[in-house]
Short mmCIF file of C-alpha atoms and ligand atoms in Angstrom, two decimals:
data_model
loop_
_atom_site.label_atom_id
_atom_site.label_comp_id
_atom_site.label_asym_id
_atom_site.label_seq_id
_atom_site.Cartn_x
_atom_site.Cartn_y
_atom_site.Cartn_z
CA UNK A 455 -26.22 -50.00 -95.16
CA UNK A 456 -29.34 -48.48 -93.55
CA UNK A 457 -29.22 -50.06 -90.08
CA UNK A 458 -30.09 -48.03 -86.99
CA UNK A 459 -27.53 -48.53 -84.25
CA UNK A 460 -27.80 -48.09 -80.47
CA UNK A 461 -24.42 -47.37 -78.82
CA UNK A 462 -23.93 -47.31 -75.04
CA UNK A 463 -20.62 -46.40 -73.35
CA UNK A 464 -18.93 -43.40 -75.00
CA UNK A 465 -15.62 -43.27 -73.10
CA UNK A 466 -12.07 -43.25 -74.47
CA UNK A 467 -12.90 -46.13 -76.83
CA UNK A 468 -16.68 -46.06 -77.34
CA UNK A 469 -16.84 -42.33 -78.16
CA UNK A 470 -14.59 -42.47 -81.23
CA UNK A 471 -16.04 -45.84 -82.32
CA UNK A 472 -19.57 -44.36 -82.31
CA UNK A 473 -18.26 -41.26 -84.11
CA UNK A 474 -16.85 -43.44 -86.90
CA UNK A 475 -20.24 -45.11 -87.38
CA UNK A 476 -21.88 -41.67 -87.62
CA UNK A 477 -19.21 -40.54 -90.09
CA UNK A 478 -20.04 -43.57 -92.25
CA UNK A 479 -23.59 -42.24 -92.56
CA UNK A 480 -25.35 -44.52 -90.06
CA UNK A 481 -28.08 -43.40 -87.67
CA UNK A 482 -26.59 -43.91 -84.20
CA UNK A 483 -28.56 -43.48 -80.96
CA UNK A 484 -25.97 -42.81 -78.24
CA UNK A 485 -26.07 -43.01 -74.44
CA UNK A 486 -23.55 -42.64 -71.62
CA UNK A 487 -24.04 -41.99 -67.92
CA UNK A 488 -21.80 -38.93 -68.44
CA UNK A 489 -24.06 -36.62 -70.47
CA UNK A 490 -21.22 -34.50 -71.92
CA UNK A 491 -19.85 -37.55 -73.72
CA UNK A 492 -23.03 -37.81 -75.80
CA UNK A 493 -22.51 -34.27 -77.15
CA UNK A 494 -18.96 -35.16 -78.18
CA UNK A 495 -20.27 -37.71 -80.70
CA UNK A 496 -21.31 -35.12 -83.26
CA UNK A 497 -24.18 -36.31 -85.41
CA UNK A 498 -25.13 -39.03 -82.91
CA UNK A 499 -28.64 -38.92 -81.45
CA UNK A 500 -28.41 -38.49 -77.64
CA UNK A 501 -30.79 -40.63 -75.60
CA UNK A 502 -32.19 -40.24 -72.09
CA UNK A 503 -31.36 -43.84 -71.11
CA UNK A 504 -29.73 -47.06 -72.26
CA UNK A 505 -33.20 -48.52 -72.77
CA UNK A 506 -34.04 -45.71 -75.20
CA UNK A 507 -30.82 -46.48 -77.08
CA UNK A 508 -32.04 -50.09 -77.39
CA UNK A 509 -35.46 -49.13 -78.75
CA UNK A 510 -36.19 -49.75 -82.46
CA UNK A 511 -32.59 -50.49 -83.42
CA UNK A 512 -31.19 -53.20 -85.67
CA UNK A 513 -27.85 -53.43 -83.88
CA UNK A 514 -26.94 -52.54 -80.28
CA UNK A 515 -23.29 -52.00 -79.30
CA UNK A 516 -21.87 -51.62 -75.78
CA UNK A 517 -18.40 -50.46 -74.71
CA UNK A 518 -18.33 -50.47 -70.90
CA UNK A 519 -15.55 -50.84 -68.30
CA UNK A 520 -16.14 -54.33 -66.82
CA UNK A 521 -18.35 -57.42 -66.57
CA UNK A 522 -20.48 -56.01 -63.76
CA UNK A 523 -21.52 -53.10 -66.00
CA UNK A 524 -22.26 -55.39 -68.95
CA UNK A 525 -24.39 -57.78 -66.86
CA UNK A 526 -26.14 -54.77 -65.32
CA UNK A 527 -26.94 -53.26 -68.71
CA UNK A 528 -28.21 -56.36 -70.50
CA UNK A 529 -29.69 -58.41 -67.66
CA UNK A 530 -30.73 -55.97 -64.90
CA UNK A 531 -31.61 -52.77 -66.79
CA UNK A 532 -33.56 -54.84 -69.29
CA UNK A 533 -31.81 -54.02 -72.57
CA UNK A 534 -32.38 -57.59 -73.79
CA UNK A 535 -36.11 -57.23 -73.13
CA UNK A 536 -36.18 -53.93 -74.99
CA UNK A 537 -34.26 -54.96 -78.12
CA UNK A 538 -36.45 -56.07 -81.01
CA UNK A 539 -36.49 -59.82 -81.73
CA UNK A 540 -33.92 -60.56 -84.41
CA UNK A 541 -31.69 -57.65 -83.36
CA UNK A 542 -27.94 -58.13 -83.06
CA UNK A 543 -26.14 -57.16 -79.83
CA UNK A 544 -22.36 -56.68 -79.81
CA UNK A 545 -20.46 -56.16 -76.56
CA UNK A 546 -17.00 -54.73 -77.26
CA UNK A 547 -15.98 -54.34 -73.59
CA UNK A 548 -13.18 -56.50 -72.20
CA UNK A 549 -14.85 -58.71 -69.56
CA UNK A 550 -14.70 -62.23 -68.12
CA UNK A 551 -15.72 -65.00 -70.54
CA UNK A 552 -18.28 -66.35 -68.01
CA UNK A 553 -20.33 -63.14 -68.01
CA UNK A 554 -20.08 -62.95 -71.82
CA UNK A 555 -21.49 -66.49 -72.06
CA UNK A 556 -24.23 -65.76 -69.53
CA UNK A 557 -25.39 -62.64 -71.40
CA UNK A 558 -25.20 -64.44 -74.77
CA UNK A 559 -27.37 -67.29 -73.44
CA UNK A 560 -29.94 -64.82 -72.07
CA UNK A 561 -29.91 -63.00 -75.43
CA UNK A 562 -30.55 -66.25 -77.31
CA UNK A 563 -33.59 -66.88 -75.05
CA UNK A 564 -34.99 -63.49 -76.13
CA UNK A 565 -34.34 -64.07 -79.84
CA UNK A 566 -31.39 -61.63 -79.93
CA UNK A 567 -28.10 -62.68 -81.57
CA UNK A 568 -25.09 -61.76 -79.42
CA UNK A 569 -21.37 -61.43 -80.04
CA UNK A 570 -18.55 -60.72 -77.60
CA UNK A 571 -16.17 -58.58 -79.64
CA UNK A 572 -13.43 -57.06 -77.47
CA UNK A 573 -10.95 -54.91 -79.33
CA UNK A 574 -7.25 -54.34 -79.56
CA UNK A 575 -5.52 -51.25 -80.95
CA UNK A 576 -6.02 -48.67 -78.21
CA UNK A 577 -7.55 -45.22 -78.40
CA UNK A 578 -5.62 -44.39 -81.58
CA UNK A 579 -7.13 -47.47 -83.24
CA UNK A 580 -10.60 -46.39 -82.08
CA UNK A 581 -10.11 -42.90 -83.49
CA UNK A 582 -8.57 -44.00 -86.78
CA UNK A 583 -10.98 -46.90 -87.36
CA UNK A 584 -8.14 -49.43 -87.30
CA UNK A 585 -9.16 -51.61 -84.34
CA UNK A 586 -8.81 -55.38 -84.29
CA UNK A 587 -12.07 -57.13 -83.30
CA UNK A 588 -11.64 -60.47 -81.52
CA UNK A 589 -15.00 -62.14 -81.78
CA UNK A 590 -16.83 -64.93 -79.97
CA UNK A 591 -20.24 -66.18 -81.09
CA UNK A 592 -22.06 -67.68 -84.08
CA UNK A 593 -20.56 -67.29 -87.57
CA UNK A 594 -23.80 -65.92 -89.06
CA UNK A 595 -23.98 -63.19 -86.40
CA UNK A 596 -20.36 -62.31 -87.17
CA UNK A 597 -21.24 -62.05 -90.85
CA UNK A 598 -24.00 -59.55 -90.01
CA UNK A 599 -21.63 -57.52 -87.83
CA UNK A 600 -18.77 -57.52 -90.33
CA UNK A 601 -19.71 -54.31 -92.20
CA UNK A 602 -19.76 -52.43 -88.87
CA UNK A 603 -16.44 -53.93 -87.80
CA UNK A 604 -15.04 -52.83 -91.16
CA UNK A 605 -16.06 -49.23 -90.39
CA UNK A 606 -14.59 -49.24 -86.86
CA UNK A 607 -11.62 -51.51 -87.47
CA UNK A 608 -9.08 -53.04 -89.81
CA UNK A 609 -8.96 -56.68 -88.65
CA UNK A 610 -11.60 -59.17 -87.55
CA UNK A 611 -10.84 -62.57 -86.01
CA UNK A 612 -13.36 -65.27 -85.13
CA UNK A 613 -11.94 -66.83 -81.95
CA UNK A 614 -14.76 -69.38 -81.49
CA UNK A 615 -18.08 -69.70 -79.64
CA UNK A 616 -19.56 -67.21 -77.13
CA UNK A 617 -16.88 -66.04 -74.67
CA UNK A 618 -13.97 -67.11 -76.91
CA UNK A 619 -13.34 -63.51 -78.00
CA UNK A 620 -12.88 -62.55 -74.35
CA UNK A 621 -10.55 -65.48 -73.66
CA UNK A 622 -8.32 -64.54 -76.62
CA UNK A 623 -8.31 -60.87 -75.62
CA UNK A 624 -7.34 -61.76 -72.03
CA UNK A 625 -4.41 -63.88 -73.28
CA UNK A 626 -3.26 -60.99 -75.49
CA UNK A 627 -3.42 -58.40 -72.73
CA UNK A 628 -1.57 -60.62 -70.27
CA UNK A 629 1.23 -60.88 -72.85
CA UNK A 630 1.10 -57.12 -73.46
CA UNK A 631 1.49 -56.37 -69.73
CA UNK A 632 4.47 -58.73 -69.52
CA UNK A 633 6.07 -57.14 -72.61
CA UNK A 634 5.52 -53.59 -71.37
CA UNK A 635 6.94 -54.31 -67.91
CA UNK A 636 9.90 -56.17 -69.44
CA UNK A 637 10.57 -53.33 -71.87
CA UNK A 638 10.48 -50.74 -69.05
CA UNK A 639 12.83 -52.91 -67.00
CA UNK A 640 15.36 -53.31 -69.83
CA UNK A 641 15.31 -49.57 -70.61
CA UNK A 642 15.83 -48.77 -66.94
CA UNK A 643 18.79 -51.16 -66.72
CA UNK A 644 20.37 -49.56 -69.78
CA UNK A 645 19.90 -46.00 -68.51
CA UNK A 646 21.32 -46.97 -65.09
CA UNK A 647 24.42 -48.11 -66.95
CA UNK A 648 24.89 -44.98 -69.00
CA UNK A 649 22.92 -45.74 -72.17
CA UNK A 650 20.69 -43.27 -73.96
CA UNK A 651 17.15 -44.78 -73.87
CA UNK A 652 16.56 -43.75 -77.51
CA UNK A 653 19.75 -45.45 -78.71
CA UNK A 654 18.98 -48.55 -76.65
CA UNK A 655 15.40 -48.61 -78.00
CA UNK A 656 16.69 -48.42 -81.60
CA UNK A 657 19.10 -51.29 -80.91
CA UNK A 658 16.51 -53.55 -79.23
CA UNK A 659 13.85 -52.79 -81.88
CA UNK A 660 16.11 -54.30 -84.54
CA UNK A 661 17.33 -57.12 -82.28
CA UNK A 662 15.77 -60.19 -80.74
CA UNK A 663 14.14 -58.15 -77.95
CA UNK A 664 12.03 -56.20 -80.46
CA UNK A 665 8.33 -56.02 -79.57
CA UNK A 666 5.16 -53.91 -79.95
CA UNK A 667 5.96 -51.67 -76.96
CA UNK A 668 9.31 -50.71 -78.49
CA UNK A 669 7.86 -50.31 -81.98
CA UNK A 670 4.84 -48.12 -81.30
CA UNK A 671 4.38 -47.43 -77.56
CA UNK A 672 7.77 -46.74 -75.99
CA UNK A 673 7.33 -46.26 -72.21
CA UNK A 674 10.43 -44.10 -71.68
CA UNK A 675 9.75 -40.32 -71.82
CA UNK A 676 11.47 -38.50 -74.66
CA UNK A 677 12.08 -41.52 -76.88
CA UNK A 678 8.97 -41.44 -79.08
CA UNK A 679 6.58 -38.64 -80.07
CA UNK A 680 2.82 -38.98 -79.79
CA UNK A 681 2.76 -41.75 -77.18
CA UNK A 682 1.48 -41.40 -73.58
CA UNK A 683 5.08 -41.31 -72.24
CA UNK A 684 5.54 -38.03 -74.14
CA UNK A 685 2.50 -36.41 -72.46
CA UNK A 686 2.91 -37.29 -68.78
CA UNK A 687 1.25 -40.69 -69.36
CA UNK A 688 -2.14 -39.03 -69.91
CA UNK A 689 -4.78 -40.72 -72.10
CA UNK A 690 -4.28 -44.14 -73.64
CA UNK A 691 -5.06 -47.38 -71.78
CA UNK A 692 -5.43 -46.85 -68.04
CA UNK A 693 -3.43 -48.76 -65.42
CA UNK A 694 -6.80 -49.47 -63.72
CA UNK A 695 -8.04 -51.22 -66.87
CA UNK A 696 -4.82 -53.19 -67.37
CA UNK A 697 -4.95 -54.30 -63.72
CA UNK A 698 -8.57 -55.36 -64.32
CA UNK A 699 -7.55 -57.39 -67.40
CA UNK A 700 -4.73 -59.07 -65.46
CA UNK A 701 -7.26 -59.98 -62.77
CA UNK A 702 -9.39 -61.56 -65.54
CA UNK A 703 -6.32 -63.51 -66.68
CA UNK A 704 -5.78 -64.82 -63.15
CA UNK A 705 -9.43 -65.90 -62.85
CA UNK A 706 -9.31 -67.55 -66.29
CA UNK A 707 -6.10 -69.39 -65.31
CA UNK A 708 -7.68 -70.55 -62.08
CA UNK A 709 -10.69 -71.94 -63.94
CA UNK A 710 -8.46 -74.01 -66.25
CA UNK A 711 -5.82 -74.73 -63.56
CA UNK A 712 -3.19 -73.16 -65.85
CA UNK A 713 0.14 -71.88 -64.55
CA UNK A 714 0.71 -68.21 -65.37
CA UNK A 715 3.69 -67.15 -63.22
CA UNK A 716 4.74 -64.24 -65.47
CA UNK A 717 1.16 -63.01 -65.75
CA UNK A 718 0.82 -63.21 -61.97
CA UNK A 719 4.00 -61.18 -61.50
CA UNK A 720 2.81 -58.60 -64.04
CA UNK A 721 -0.52 -58.34 -62.22
CA UNK A 722 1.26 -57.66 -58.94
CA UNK A 723 3.62 -55.12 -60.52
CA UNK A 724 0.63 -53.21 -61.90
CA UNK A 725 -1.20 -53.35 -58.56
CA UNK A 726 1.88 -52.08 -56.69
CA UNK A 727 2.26 -49.32 -59.31
CA UNK A 728 -1.39 -48.35 -58.87
CA UNK A 729 -1.43 -48.49 -55.07
CA UNK A 730 1.96 -47.02 -54.16
CA UNK A 731 2.27 -44.49 -56.98
CA UNK A 732 -1.40 -43.50 -57.39
CA UNK A 733 -1.14 -44.46 -61.06
CA UNK A 734 -4.63 -45.89 -61.68
CA UNK A 735 -5.65 -43.10 -64.08
CA UNK A 736 -2.31 -43.02 -65.95
CA UNK A 737 -1.57 -44.91 -69.15
CA UNK A 738 -0.24 -48.44 -68.55
CA UNK A 739 3.19 -47.58 -70.04
CA UNK A 740 3.71 -45.56 -66.83
CA UNK A 741 4.89 -48.88 -65.35
CA UNK A 742 8.27 -47.31 -66.31
CA UNK A 743 7.89 -45.20 -63.15
CA UNK A 744 7.99 -48.31 -60.98
CA UNK A 745 11.65 -48.55 -62.01
CA UNK A 746 12.26 -44.80 -62.23
CA UNK A 747 9.79 -42.92 -59.99
CA UNK A 748 11.38 -39.59 -60.88
CA UNK A 749 10.14 -39.83 -64.48
CA UNK A 750 6.95 -37.84 -64.78
CA UNK A 751 6.59 -38.60 -68.44
CA UNK A 752 7.13 -35.19 -69.99
CA UNK A 753 9.63 -34.47 -72.73
P1 LIG B 1198 -13.84 -45.57 -70.21
O1 LIG B 1198 -13.88 -45.67 -68.73
O2 LIG B 1198 -13.16 -44.41 -70.87
O3 LIG B 1198 -15.35 -45.62 -70.81
C1 LIG B 1198 -16.40 -46.39 -70.28
C2 LIG B 1198 -17.67 -45.57 -70.38
O4 LIG B 1198 -18.79 -46.37 -69.99
C3 LIG B 1198 -17.68 -44.34 -69.46
O5 LIG B 1198 -17.88 -43.18 -70.23
C4 LIG B 1198 -18.84 -44.61 -68.51
O6 LIG B 1198 -19.53 -43.42 -68.11
C5 LIG B 1198 -19.70 -45.51 -69.33
N1 LIG B 1198 -20.64 -46.35 -68.57
C6 LIG B 1198 -20.38 -47.17 -67.54
N2 LIG B 1198 -21.49 -47.81 -67.15
C7 LIG B 1198 -22.47 -47.38 -67.96
C8 LIG B 1198 -23.87 -47.66 -68.06
N3 LIG B 1198 -24.47 -48.53 -67.24
N4 LIG B 1198 -24.59 -47.02 -69.01
C9 LIG B 1198 -24.01 -46.13 -69.82
N5 LIG B 1198 -22.69 -45.82 -69.80
C10 LIG B 1198 -21.95 -46.44 -68.86
O7 LIG B 1198 -13.21 -46.94 -70.73
P2 LIG B 1198 -12.56 -47.26 -72.16
O8 LIG B 1198 -11.11 -46.94 -72.14
O9 LIG B 1198 -13.44 -46.69 -73.23
O10 LIG B 1198 -12.66 -48.86 -72.16
C11 LIG B 1198 -13.90 -49.54 -72.37
C12 LIG B 1198 -13.61 -51.03 -72.47
O11 LIG B 1198 -12.68 -51.25 -73.56
C13 LIG B 1198 -12.95 -51.63 -71.22
O12 LIG B 1198 -13.47 -52.90 -70.98
C14 LIG B 1198 -11.47 -51.68 -71.60
O13 LIG B 1198 -10.81 -52.71 -70.89
C15 LIG B 1198 -11.55 -51.96 -73.08
N6 LIG B 1198 -10.38 -51.51 -73.87
C16 LIG B 1198 -9.83 -50.27 -73.67
C17 LIG B 1198 -8.74 -49.90 -74.43
C18 LIG B 1198 -8.07 -48.55 -74.25
O14 LIG B 1198 -6.99 -48.35 -74.83
N7 LIG B 1198 -8.67 -47.62 -73.50
C19 LIG B 1198 -8.22 -50.76 -75.42
C20 LIG B 1198 -8.84 -51.98 -75.63
C21 LIG B 1198 -9.93 -52.34 -74.85
#
């Protein structure tokens, strides 16, 4: 594959994703507002601006925090005007489906194919190239993107038309927030009643309460090595970003008049956690501290 890639947004997720493309031998022009992050992608070609990263590339990838940044990049900063006709743009950020559809329509007007391709799998998935891509957009554009998804990830799903990738991702993250809060609550109840959180986790993992949080992302400090709970909840997926995704779920539910009482409760739990415990920059498994504030998350 000899494509030239432009990659904008080199944070916890975008940095390692871009690095994997470089490691696969691709020419990758990189840009982030934080200059140091460009140097961290060794072998990437640092650019002075996002527009430079969109110049003379075959594929342009963005990995930004929220919809306002994505609309700003593509529509206001003029990336769509700068991309060559026939280029493929892939936004991997998790944003509202409405903005994804708006940007995709503007891209189509400029002769640029566009996919929304939010990811699941966390920072470990980004580093190891095992992400799941949840894609919205045309099937032929997905076919073009597939070799790149195969470098950065392990699974690719076509959710439907433009914006459908975002809708599916929002549903998944609402469920994840509910599962994480429920897992933290059950562990707290057990510990309050004299159980060892590791023993209880082993029991629930093999029982009907088993779930992803228990299997690979235990929120209780000292139960599992290598997870944010074992390093003071540093790194991982920020509470701020989970709260953002739950806000997207609420807006999506409002648009379809769907009832999401558990998602609404999870959103409020995360907001209380963020506002009363200053947890915005901690990993989202720190919701355990809402039940046990004394847990700092160190082994
Ligand atoms: P992050 O905050 O670590 O990185 C975002 C980067 O975008 C930052 O480095 C920032 O400087 C840069 N940026 C913002 N606006 C920019 C602009 N106009 N031009 C250039 N750079 C700009 O966030 P992250 O954890 O990498 O998450 C990115 C997206 O992926 C979010 O939408 C998040 O919800 C989603 N996501 C994150 C995870 C995770 O585990 N962290 C998992 C799945 C999905």
